Coordinates of C-alpha atoms and ligand atoms in Angstrom, one line a residue:
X1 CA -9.9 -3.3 -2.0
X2 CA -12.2 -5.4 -4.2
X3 CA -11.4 -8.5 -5.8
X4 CA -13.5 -9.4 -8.7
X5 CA -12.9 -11.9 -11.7
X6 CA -9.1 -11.5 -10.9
X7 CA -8.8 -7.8 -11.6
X8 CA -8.3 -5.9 -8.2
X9 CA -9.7 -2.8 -7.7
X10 CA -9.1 -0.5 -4.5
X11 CA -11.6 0.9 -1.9
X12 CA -10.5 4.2 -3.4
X13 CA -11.9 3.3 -6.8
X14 CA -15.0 2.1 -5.5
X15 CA -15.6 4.9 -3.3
X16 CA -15.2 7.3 -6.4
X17 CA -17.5 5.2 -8.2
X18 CA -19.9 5.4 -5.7
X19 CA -19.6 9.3 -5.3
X20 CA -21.0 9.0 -9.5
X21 CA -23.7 6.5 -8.0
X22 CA -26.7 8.7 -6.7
X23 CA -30.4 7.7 -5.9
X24 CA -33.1 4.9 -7.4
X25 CA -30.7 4.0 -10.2
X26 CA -28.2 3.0 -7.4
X27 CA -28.8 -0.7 -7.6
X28 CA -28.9 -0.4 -11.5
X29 CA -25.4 1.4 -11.7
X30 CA -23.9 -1.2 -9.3
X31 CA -25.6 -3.7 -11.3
X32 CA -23.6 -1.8 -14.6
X33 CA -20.4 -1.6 -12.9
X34 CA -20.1 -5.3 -11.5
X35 CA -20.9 -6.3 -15.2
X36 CA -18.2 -4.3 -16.4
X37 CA -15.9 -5.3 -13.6
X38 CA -16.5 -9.1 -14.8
X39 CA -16.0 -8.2 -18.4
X40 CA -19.3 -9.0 -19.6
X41 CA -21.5 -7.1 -21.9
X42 CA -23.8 -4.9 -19.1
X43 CA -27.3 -5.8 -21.8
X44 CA -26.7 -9.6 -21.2
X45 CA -26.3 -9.6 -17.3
X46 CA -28.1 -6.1 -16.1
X47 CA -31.1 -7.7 -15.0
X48 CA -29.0 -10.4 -13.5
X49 CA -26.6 -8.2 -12.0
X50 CA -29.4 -6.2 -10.6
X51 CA -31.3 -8.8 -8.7
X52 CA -28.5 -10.1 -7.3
X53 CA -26.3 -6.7 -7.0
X54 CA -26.1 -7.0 -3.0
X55 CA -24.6 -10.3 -3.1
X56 CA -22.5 -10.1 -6.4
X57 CA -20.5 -6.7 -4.7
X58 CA -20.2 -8.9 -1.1
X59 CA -18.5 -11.7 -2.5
X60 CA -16.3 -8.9 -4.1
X61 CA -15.3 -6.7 -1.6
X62 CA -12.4 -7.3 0.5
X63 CA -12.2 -10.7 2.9
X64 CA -13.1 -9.3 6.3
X65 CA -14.7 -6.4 4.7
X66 CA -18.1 -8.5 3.1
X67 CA -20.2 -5.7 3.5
X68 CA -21.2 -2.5 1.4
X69 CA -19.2 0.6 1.0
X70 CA -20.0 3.0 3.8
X71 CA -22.9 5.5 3.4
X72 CA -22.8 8.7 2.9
X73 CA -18.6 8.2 2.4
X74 CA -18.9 10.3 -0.5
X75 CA -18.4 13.8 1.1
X76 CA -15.4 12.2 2.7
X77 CA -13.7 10.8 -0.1
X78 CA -9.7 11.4 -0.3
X79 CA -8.4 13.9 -2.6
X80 CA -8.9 12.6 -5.7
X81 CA -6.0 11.1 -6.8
X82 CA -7.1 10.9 -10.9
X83 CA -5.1 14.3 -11.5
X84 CA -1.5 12.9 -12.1
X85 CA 1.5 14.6 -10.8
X86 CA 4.6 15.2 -12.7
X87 CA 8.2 15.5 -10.1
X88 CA 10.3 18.2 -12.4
X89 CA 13.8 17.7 -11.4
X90 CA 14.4 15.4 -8.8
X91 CA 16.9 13.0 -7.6
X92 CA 15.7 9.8 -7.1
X93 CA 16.5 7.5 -4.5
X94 CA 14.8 4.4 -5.3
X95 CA 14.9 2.1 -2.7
X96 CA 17.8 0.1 -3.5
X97 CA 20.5 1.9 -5.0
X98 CA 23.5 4.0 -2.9
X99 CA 23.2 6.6 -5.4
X100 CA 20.9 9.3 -6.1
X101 CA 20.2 8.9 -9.4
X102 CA 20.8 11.9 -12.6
X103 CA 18.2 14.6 -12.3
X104 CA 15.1 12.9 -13.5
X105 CA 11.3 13.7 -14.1
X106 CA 8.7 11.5 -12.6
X107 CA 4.8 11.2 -13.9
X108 CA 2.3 9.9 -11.1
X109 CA -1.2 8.8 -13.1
X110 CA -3.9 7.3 -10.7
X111 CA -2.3 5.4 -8.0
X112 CA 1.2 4.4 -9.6
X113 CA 4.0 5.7 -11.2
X114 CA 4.2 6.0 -14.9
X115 CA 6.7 7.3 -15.8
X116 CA 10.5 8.0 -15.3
X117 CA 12.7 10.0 -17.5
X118 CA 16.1 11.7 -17.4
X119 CA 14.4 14.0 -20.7
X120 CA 11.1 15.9 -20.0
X121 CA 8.1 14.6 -19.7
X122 CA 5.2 16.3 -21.7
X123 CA 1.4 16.1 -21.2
X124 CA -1.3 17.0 -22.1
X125 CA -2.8 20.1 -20.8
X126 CA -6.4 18.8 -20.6
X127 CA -4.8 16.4 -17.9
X128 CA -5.0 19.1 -15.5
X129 CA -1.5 17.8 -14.3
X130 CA 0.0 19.0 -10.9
X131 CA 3.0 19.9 -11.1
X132 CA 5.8 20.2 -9.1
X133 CA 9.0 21.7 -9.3
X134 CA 11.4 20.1 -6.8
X135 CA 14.5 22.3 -7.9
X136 CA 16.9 18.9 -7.5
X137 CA 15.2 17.9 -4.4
X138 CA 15.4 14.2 -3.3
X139 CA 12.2 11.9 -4.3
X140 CA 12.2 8.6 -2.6
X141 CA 9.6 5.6 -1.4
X142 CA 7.0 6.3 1.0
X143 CA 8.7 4.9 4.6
X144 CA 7.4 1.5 5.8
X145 CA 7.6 0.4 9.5
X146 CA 7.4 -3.4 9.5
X147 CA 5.9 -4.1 14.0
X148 CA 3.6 -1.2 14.0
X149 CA 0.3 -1.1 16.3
X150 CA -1.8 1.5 15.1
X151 CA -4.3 1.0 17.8
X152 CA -1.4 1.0 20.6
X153 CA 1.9 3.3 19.9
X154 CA 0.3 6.5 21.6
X155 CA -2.1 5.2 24.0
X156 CA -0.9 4.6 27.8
X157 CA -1.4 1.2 28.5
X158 CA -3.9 1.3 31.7
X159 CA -6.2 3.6 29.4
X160 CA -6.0 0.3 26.6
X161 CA -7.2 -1.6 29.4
X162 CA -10.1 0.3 30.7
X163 CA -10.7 3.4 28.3
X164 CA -14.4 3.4 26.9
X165 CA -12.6 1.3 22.8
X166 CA -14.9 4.4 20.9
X167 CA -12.8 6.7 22.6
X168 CA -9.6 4.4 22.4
X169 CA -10.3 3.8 18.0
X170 CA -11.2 7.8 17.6
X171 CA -7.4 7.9 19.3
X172 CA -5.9 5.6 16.9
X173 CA -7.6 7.3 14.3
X174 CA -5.4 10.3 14.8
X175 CA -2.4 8.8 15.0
X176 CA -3.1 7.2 11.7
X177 CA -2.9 10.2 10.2
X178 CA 0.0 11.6 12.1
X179 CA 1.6 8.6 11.4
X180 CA 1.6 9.8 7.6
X181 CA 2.6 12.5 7.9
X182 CA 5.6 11.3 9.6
X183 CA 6.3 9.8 5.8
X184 CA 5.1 6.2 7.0
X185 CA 2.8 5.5 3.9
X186 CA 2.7 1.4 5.2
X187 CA 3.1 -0.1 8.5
X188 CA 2.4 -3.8 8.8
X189 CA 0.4 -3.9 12.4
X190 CA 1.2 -6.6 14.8
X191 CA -1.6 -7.0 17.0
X192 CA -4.8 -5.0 17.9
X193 CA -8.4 -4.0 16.3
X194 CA -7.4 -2.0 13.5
X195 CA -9.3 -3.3 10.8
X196 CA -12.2 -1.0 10.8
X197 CA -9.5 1.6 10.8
X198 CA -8.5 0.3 8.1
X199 CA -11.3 0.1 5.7
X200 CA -11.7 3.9 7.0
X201 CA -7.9 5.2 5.6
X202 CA -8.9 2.9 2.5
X203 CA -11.8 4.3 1.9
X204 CA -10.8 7.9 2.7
X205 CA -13.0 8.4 5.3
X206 CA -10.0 8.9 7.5
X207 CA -6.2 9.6 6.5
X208 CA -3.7 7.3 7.8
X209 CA -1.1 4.6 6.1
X210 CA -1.4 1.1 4.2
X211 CA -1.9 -1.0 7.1
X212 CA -1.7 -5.0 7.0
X213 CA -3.2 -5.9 9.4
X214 CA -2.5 -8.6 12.2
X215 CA -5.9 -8.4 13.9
X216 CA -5.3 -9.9 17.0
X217 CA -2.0 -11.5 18.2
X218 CA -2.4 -15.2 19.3
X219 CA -1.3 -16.1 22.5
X220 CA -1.1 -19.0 25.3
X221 CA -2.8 -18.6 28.6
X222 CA 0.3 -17.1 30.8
X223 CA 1.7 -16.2 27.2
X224 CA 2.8 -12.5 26.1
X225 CA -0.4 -12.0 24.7
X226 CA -2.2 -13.2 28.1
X227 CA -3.3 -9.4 29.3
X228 CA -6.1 -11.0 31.0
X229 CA -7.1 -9.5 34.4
X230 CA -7.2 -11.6 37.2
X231 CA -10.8 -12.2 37.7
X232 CA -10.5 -13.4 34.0
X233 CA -8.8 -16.3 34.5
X234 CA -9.5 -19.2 35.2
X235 CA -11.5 -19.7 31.6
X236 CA -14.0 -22.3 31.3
X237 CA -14.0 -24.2 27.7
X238 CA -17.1 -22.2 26.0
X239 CA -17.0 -19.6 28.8
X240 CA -17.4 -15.5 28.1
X241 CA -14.4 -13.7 25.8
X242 CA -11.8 -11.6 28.4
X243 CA -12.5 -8.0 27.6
X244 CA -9.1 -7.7 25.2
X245 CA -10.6 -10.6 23.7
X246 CA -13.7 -9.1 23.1
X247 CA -11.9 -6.3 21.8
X248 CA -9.6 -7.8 19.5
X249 CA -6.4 -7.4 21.1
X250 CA -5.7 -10.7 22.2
X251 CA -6.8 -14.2 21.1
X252 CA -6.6 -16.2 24.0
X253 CA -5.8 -20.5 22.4
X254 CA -4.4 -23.1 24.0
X255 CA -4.3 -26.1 21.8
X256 CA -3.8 -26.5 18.3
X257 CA -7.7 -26.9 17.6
X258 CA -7.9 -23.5 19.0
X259 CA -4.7 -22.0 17.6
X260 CA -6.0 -22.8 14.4
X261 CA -10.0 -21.8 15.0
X262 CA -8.5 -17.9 16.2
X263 CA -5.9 -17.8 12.8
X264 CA -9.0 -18.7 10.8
X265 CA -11.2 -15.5 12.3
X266 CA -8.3 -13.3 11.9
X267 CA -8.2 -14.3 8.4
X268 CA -12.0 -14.3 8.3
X269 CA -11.5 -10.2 9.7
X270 CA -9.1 -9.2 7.4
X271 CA -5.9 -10.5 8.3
X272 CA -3.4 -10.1 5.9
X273 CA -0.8 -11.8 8.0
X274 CA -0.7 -13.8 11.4
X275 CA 1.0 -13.0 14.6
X276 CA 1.7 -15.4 17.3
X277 CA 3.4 -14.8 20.3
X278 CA 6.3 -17.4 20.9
X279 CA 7.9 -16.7 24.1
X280 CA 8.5 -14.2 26.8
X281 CA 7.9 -10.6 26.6
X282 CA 8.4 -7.2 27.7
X283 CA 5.1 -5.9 29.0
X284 CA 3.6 -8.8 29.6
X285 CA 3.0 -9.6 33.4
X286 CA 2.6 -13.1 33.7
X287 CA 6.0 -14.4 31.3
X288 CA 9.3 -14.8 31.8
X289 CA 11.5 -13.5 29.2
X290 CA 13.4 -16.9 28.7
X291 CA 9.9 -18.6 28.2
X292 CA 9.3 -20.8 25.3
X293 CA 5.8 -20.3 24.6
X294 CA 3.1 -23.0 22.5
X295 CA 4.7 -26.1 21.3
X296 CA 5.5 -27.2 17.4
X297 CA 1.6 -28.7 16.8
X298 CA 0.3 -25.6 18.1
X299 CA 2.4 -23.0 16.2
X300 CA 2.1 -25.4 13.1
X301 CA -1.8 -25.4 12.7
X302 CA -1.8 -21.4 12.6
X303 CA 0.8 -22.0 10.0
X304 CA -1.1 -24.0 7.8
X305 CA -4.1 -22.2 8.4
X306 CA -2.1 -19.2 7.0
X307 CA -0.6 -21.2 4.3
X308 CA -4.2 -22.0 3.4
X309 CA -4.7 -18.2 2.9
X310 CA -1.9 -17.7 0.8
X311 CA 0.0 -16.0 3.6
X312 CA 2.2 -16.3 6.6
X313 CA 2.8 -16.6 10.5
X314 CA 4.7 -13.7 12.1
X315 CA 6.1 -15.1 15.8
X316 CA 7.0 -13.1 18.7
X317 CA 10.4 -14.6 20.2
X318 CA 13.4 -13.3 21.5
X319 CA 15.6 -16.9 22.7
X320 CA 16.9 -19.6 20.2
X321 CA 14.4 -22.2 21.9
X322 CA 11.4 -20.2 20.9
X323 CA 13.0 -19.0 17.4
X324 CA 13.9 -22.9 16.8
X325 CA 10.9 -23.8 17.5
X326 CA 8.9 -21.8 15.2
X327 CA 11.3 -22.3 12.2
X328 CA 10.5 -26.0 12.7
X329 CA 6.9 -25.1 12.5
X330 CA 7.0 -23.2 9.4
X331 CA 7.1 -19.4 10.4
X332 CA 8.5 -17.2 8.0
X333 CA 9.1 -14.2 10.1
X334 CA 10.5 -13.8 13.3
X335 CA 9.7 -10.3 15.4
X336 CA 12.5 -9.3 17.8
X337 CA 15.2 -11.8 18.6
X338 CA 17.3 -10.1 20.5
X339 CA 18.4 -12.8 22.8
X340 CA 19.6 -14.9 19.4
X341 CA 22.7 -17.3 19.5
X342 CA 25.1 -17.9 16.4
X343 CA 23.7 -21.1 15.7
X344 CA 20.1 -19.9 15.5
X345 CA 21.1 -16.5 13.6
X346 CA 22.6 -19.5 11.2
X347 CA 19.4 -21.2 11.0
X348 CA 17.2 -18.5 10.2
X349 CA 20.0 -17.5 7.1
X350 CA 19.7 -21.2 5.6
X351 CA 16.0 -21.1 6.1
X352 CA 15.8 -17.5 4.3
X353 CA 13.6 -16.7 7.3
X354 CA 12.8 -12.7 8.0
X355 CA 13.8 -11.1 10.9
X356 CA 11.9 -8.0 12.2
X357 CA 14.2 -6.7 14.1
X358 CA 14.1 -3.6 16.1
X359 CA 17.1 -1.2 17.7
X360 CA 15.4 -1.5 21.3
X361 CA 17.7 0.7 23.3
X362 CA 17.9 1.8 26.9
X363 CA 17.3 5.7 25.6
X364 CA 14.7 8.2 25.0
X365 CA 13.1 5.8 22.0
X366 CA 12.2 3.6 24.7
X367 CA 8.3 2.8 25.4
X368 CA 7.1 4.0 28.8
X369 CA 7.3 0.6 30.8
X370 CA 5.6 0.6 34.6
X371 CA 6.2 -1.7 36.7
X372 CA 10.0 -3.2 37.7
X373 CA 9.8 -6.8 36.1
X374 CA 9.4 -5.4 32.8
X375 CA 11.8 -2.8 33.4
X376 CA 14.2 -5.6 34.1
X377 CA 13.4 -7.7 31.6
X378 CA 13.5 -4.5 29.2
X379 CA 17.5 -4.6 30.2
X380 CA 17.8 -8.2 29.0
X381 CA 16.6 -7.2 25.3
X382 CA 18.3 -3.8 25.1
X383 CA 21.5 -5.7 26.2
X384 CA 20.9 -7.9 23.0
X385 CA 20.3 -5.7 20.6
X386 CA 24.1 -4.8 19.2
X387 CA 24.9 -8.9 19.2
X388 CA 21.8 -9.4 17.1
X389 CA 22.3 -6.8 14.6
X390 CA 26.0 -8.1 14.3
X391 CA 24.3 -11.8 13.5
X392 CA 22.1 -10.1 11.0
X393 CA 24.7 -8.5 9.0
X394 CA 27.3 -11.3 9.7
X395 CA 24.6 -14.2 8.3
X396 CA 23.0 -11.3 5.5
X397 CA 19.7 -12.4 7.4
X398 CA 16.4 -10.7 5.3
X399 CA 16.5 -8.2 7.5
X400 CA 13.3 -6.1 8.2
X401 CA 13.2 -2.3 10.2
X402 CA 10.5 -1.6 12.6
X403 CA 9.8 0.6 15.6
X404 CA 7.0 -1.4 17.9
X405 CA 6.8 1.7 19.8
X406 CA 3.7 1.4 22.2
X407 CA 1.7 3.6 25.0
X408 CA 3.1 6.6 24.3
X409 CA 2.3 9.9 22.0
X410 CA 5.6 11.5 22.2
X411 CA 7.9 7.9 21.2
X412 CA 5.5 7.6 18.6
X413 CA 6.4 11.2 17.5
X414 CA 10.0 9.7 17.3
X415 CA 9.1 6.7 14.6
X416 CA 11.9 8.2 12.2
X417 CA 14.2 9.1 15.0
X418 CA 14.4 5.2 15.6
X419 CA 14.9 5.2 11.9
X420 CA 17.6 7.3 12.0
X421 CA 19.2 5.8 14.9
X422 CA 20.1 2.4 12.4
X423 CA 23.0 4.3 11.2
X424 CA 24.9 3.0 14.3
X425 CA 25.2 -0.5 12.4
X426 CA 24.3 0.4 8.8
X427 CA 25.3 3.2 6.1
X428 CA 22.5 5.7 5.7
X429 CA 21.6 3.5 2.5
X430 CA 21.2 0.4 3.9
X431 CA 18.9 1.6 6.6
X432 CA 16.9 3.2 3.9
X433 CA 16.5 0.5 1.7
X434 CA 15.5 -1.6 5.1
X435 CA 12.8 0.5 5.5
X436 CA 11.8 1.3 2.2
X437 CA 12.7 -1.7 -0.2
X438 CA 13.2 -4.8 2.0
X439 CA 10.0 -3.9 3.9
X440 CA 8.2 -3.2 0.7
X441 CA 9.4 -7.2 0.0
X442 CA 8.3 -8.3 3.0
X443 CA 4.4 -6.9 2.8
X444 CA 4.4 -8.9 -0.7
X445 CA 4.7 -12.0 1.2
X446 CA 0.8 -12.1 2.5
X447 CA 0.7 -13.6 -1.1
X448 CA -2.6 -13.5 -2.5
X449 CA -4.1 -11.7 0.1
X450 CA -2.1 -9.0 -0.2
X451 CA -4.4 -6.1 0.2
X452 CA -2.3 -3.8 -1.7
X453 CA -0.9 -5.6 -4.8
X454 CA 1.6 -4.1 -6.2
X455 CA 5.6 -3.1 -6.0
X456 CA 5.8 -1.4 -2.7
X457 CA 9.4 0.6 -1.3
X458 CA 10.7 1.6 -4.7
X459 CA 11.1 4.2 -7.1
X460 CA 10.3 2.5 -10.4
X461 CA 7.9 2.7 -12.8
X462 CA 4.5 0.4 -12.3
X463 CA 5.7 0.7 -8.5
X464 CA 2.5 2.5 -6.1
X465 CA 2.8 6.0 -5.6
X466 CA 3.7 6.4 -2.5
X467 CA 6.7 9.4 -2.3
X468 CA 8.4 11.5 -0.2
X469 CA 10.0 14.7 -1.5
X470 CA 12.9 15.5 1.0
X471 CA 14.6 18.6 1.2
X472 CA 18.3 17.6 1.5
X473 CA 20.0 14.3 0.7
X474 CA 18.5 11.3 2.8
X475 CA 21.4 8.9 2.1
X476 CA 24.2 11.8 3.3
X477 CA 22.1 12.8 6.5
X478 CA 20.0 10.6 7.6
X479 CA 18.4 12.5 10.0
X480 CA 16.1 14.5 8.1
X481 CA 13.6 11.2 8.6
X482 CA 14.0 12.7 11.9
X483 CA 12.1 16.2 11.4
X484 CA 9.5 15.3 9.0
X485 CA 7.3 18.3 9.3
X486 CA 10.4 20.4 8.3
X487 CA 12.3 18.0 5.9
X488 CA 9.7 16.1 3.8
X489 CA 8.0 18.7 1.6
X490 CA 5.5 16.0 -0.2
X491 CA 3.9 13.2 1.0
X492 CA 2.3 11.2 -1.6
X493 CA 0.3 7.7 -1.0
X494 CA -1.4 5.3 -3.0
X495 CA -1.1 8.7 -5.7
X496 CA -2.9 11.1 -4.0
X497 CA -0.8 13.7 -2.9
X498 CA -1.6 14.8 1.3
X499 CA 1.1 17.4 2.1
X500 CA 3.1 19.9 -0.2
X501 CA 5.1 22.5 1.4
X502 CA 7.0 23.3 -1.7
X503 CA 7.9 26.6 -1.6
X504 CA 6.2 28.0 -4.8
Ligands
LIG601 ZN1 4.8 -5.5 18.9

């Protein structure tokens, strides 16, 4: 996505653009379409433009992404998405509502929806419309999972850590795209190199979901994030990056001066959000669970670093220590919590603080752990998860749903399963509008760096395309999310339209 003169215009756009833009007059058409981007008359600035046409579409393009579109993209380039589509007959859910709505007619044009109507919709025929009849099928909003890691769901964790990353991103690559077609059209990424991946779905030089990315999670030495091998450590101030460093897992900071310095280069990459890790974890080695990990200075200067941005700090913690702390530092999101008290489940209500919570359970959603002191600490979280999902509801805590499945291809297969499985402490609705809505909310809260401005989650018009056709009624049996090869018939993002089984 570009930013230019305050209009925002996405990758997708440019790419098209760019598949008009052929040979010598290359640098004069960019020239042309900067100049029209800034609103100025293209006779007054052409020559202008033109000298300085490199620079001009740098500063333009997308923070982390300062460099020009990629060549040759334009045999790659997504199905167009300039051909609206009209829905004929649907029943809408729309995010928020418990009820389906009347049947109703939806027009798609470029990448959002136009139009909603209970009465036809009519078009013109030189619009070359797609249309399709749904026969009183149910539309709803693309599905958002709010801890993804689109570098790590599928991939066992000893190949992470010694796999040749070409191999490991080609990987991730695929799972992007099976990931949309699982009806995940946005996943917010919590940790790991995905930004070239990306600028690649964005582009459409490979298919995959919205991703917001994390770029690396920030961790203490001995923190969750601390995957360091042994001959890594000790580190020498100024010494050599570990190799997930180098990879952009992990960001390795101890102090705030550093905290702050690693926040700034995942902005600088992309970012659209920042992840630290709090406390204790699962699969790291070298934590206990009931750790309380940085200190108030530390987690505060990757807040205001964020702030800076326009955007927010995401915190790995599952005890009231480490959640306390990093309320008091100004994070706005907490990932996990299981191990939560009443008091803190209180404090995060009054503070309108999210909570990223996750139905961790000792069952066949669980990711693959190895060896026995993450097993057992695995026990501790799954123990919390029913108490925290009670506090949630008890306190009406923003609520958000994701899966942070990792190292392994057949849990990741089961992203809507996990989905499904909400209904144990929420109607069919409200896990829905969890994922759908309130997750939709949540992505809006990198602010200005929002790489995807624009009403995500719902079913309204001005709202991004992004729309699942299911065949049967989502909020009566949830478990369609379950089988979506079989139950979603259309999978529309960003308005382009990537699987239609409709039975013609
Ligand atoms: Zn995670």
């Amino acid at each position: 996505m570009m930013k230019v003169a305050g209009q925002k215009v996405t990758a997708n756009d440019a790419g098209r653009r760019a598949e008009r833009i052929r040979g010598p007059n290359l640098a004069i058409e960019l020239g042309r379409m900067c100049a029209r981007i800034l609103g100025r008359t293209p006779a007054s600035t052409l020559a202008l433009m033109s000298a300085f046409v490199v620079g001009s579409c740098q500063v333009g393009l997308a923070q982390g992404d300062a460099d020009l579109e990629a060549p040759g993209l334009a045999p790659f380039a997504a199905p167009a998405s300039s051909r609206p589509t009209l829905f004929q007959n649907v029943r809408i859910f729309d995010g928020r509502s418990a009820a389906l709505s009347a049947p109703s007619n939806v027009l798609v044009r470029g990448n959002t929806i136009a139009r909603i109507s209970v009465n036809p919709i009519t078009v013109e025929a030189s619009e070359n419309v797609r249309v399709i009849a749904a026969n009183g099928r149910v539309l709803m909003p693309g599905l958002i999972d709010a801890h993804w890691h689109a570098f790590m769901a599928a991939t066992p964790q000893m190949l992470l850590m010694t796999a040749d990353p070409n191999y490991l991103h080609l990987l991730a690559a695929r799972q992007a795209e099976a990931t949309l077609m699982r009806g995940f059209t946005t996943i917010r990424d919590l940790g790991g190199p995905v930004f070239g991946l990306k600028r690649a779905i964005d582009e459409g030089v490979m298919i995959g979901p919205r991703i917001y990315p994390s770029g690396a999670f920030i961790s203490q030495t001995s923190g969750h994030g601390d995957f360091r091998f042994s001959f890594e450590v000790p580190r020498v101030t100024g010494g050599p990056l570990s190799h997930s460093e180098v990879e952009g897992i992990a960001a390795i900071a101890d102090s705030p001066d550093e905290v702050r310095l690693r926040a700034r280069e995942q902005l600088r990459g992309g970012a659209s959000q920042i992840k630290l890790m709090g406390g204790g974890g699962v699969a790291s080695p070298y934590n206990p669970i009931e750790s309380t990990q940085y200190t108030e200075p530390e987690i505060r200067a990757a807040v205001e670093a964020a702030e800076n941005w326009g955007t927010y700090v995401t915190i790995h913690a599952y005890t009231p220590r480490a959640i306390q702390q990093a309320v008091a530092a100004g994070v706005k999101c907490i990932e996990h919590g299981q191990l939560i008290d009443e008091p803190t489940a209180k404090l995060l209500a009054d503070n309108g603080i999210w909570w990223s919570l996750q139905p961790f359970m000792d069952d066949e959603n669980a990711s693959p752990l190895v060896n026995p002191v993450s097993q057992k600490k695995a026990q501790e979280v799954f123990a919390g998860t029913e108490n925290a999902y009670r506090l949630a509801k008890k306190y009406k805590i923003k609520t958000a749903f994701g899966t942070d499945i990792l190292f392994d291809a057949r849990v990741a297969g089961r992203q809507g399963a996990i989905l499904a499985r909400m209904v144990r402490w929420y109607t069919p609705a409200e896990a829905l509008k969890m994922a759908t809505a309130d997750n939709g909310e949540l992505m809006a809260l990198s602010g200005f760096i929002n790489p995807y401005p624009g009403k995500l989650g719902v079913v309204e018009e001005g709202a991004l395309a992004d729309l699942l056709l299911v065949d049967g009624n989502p909020l009566e049996n949830i478990k369609l999310v379950e089988d979506p090869d079989k139950n979603f018939l259309v999978i529309m993002k960003d308005g382009t339209v990537y699987k239609d089984t409709v039975p013609k």
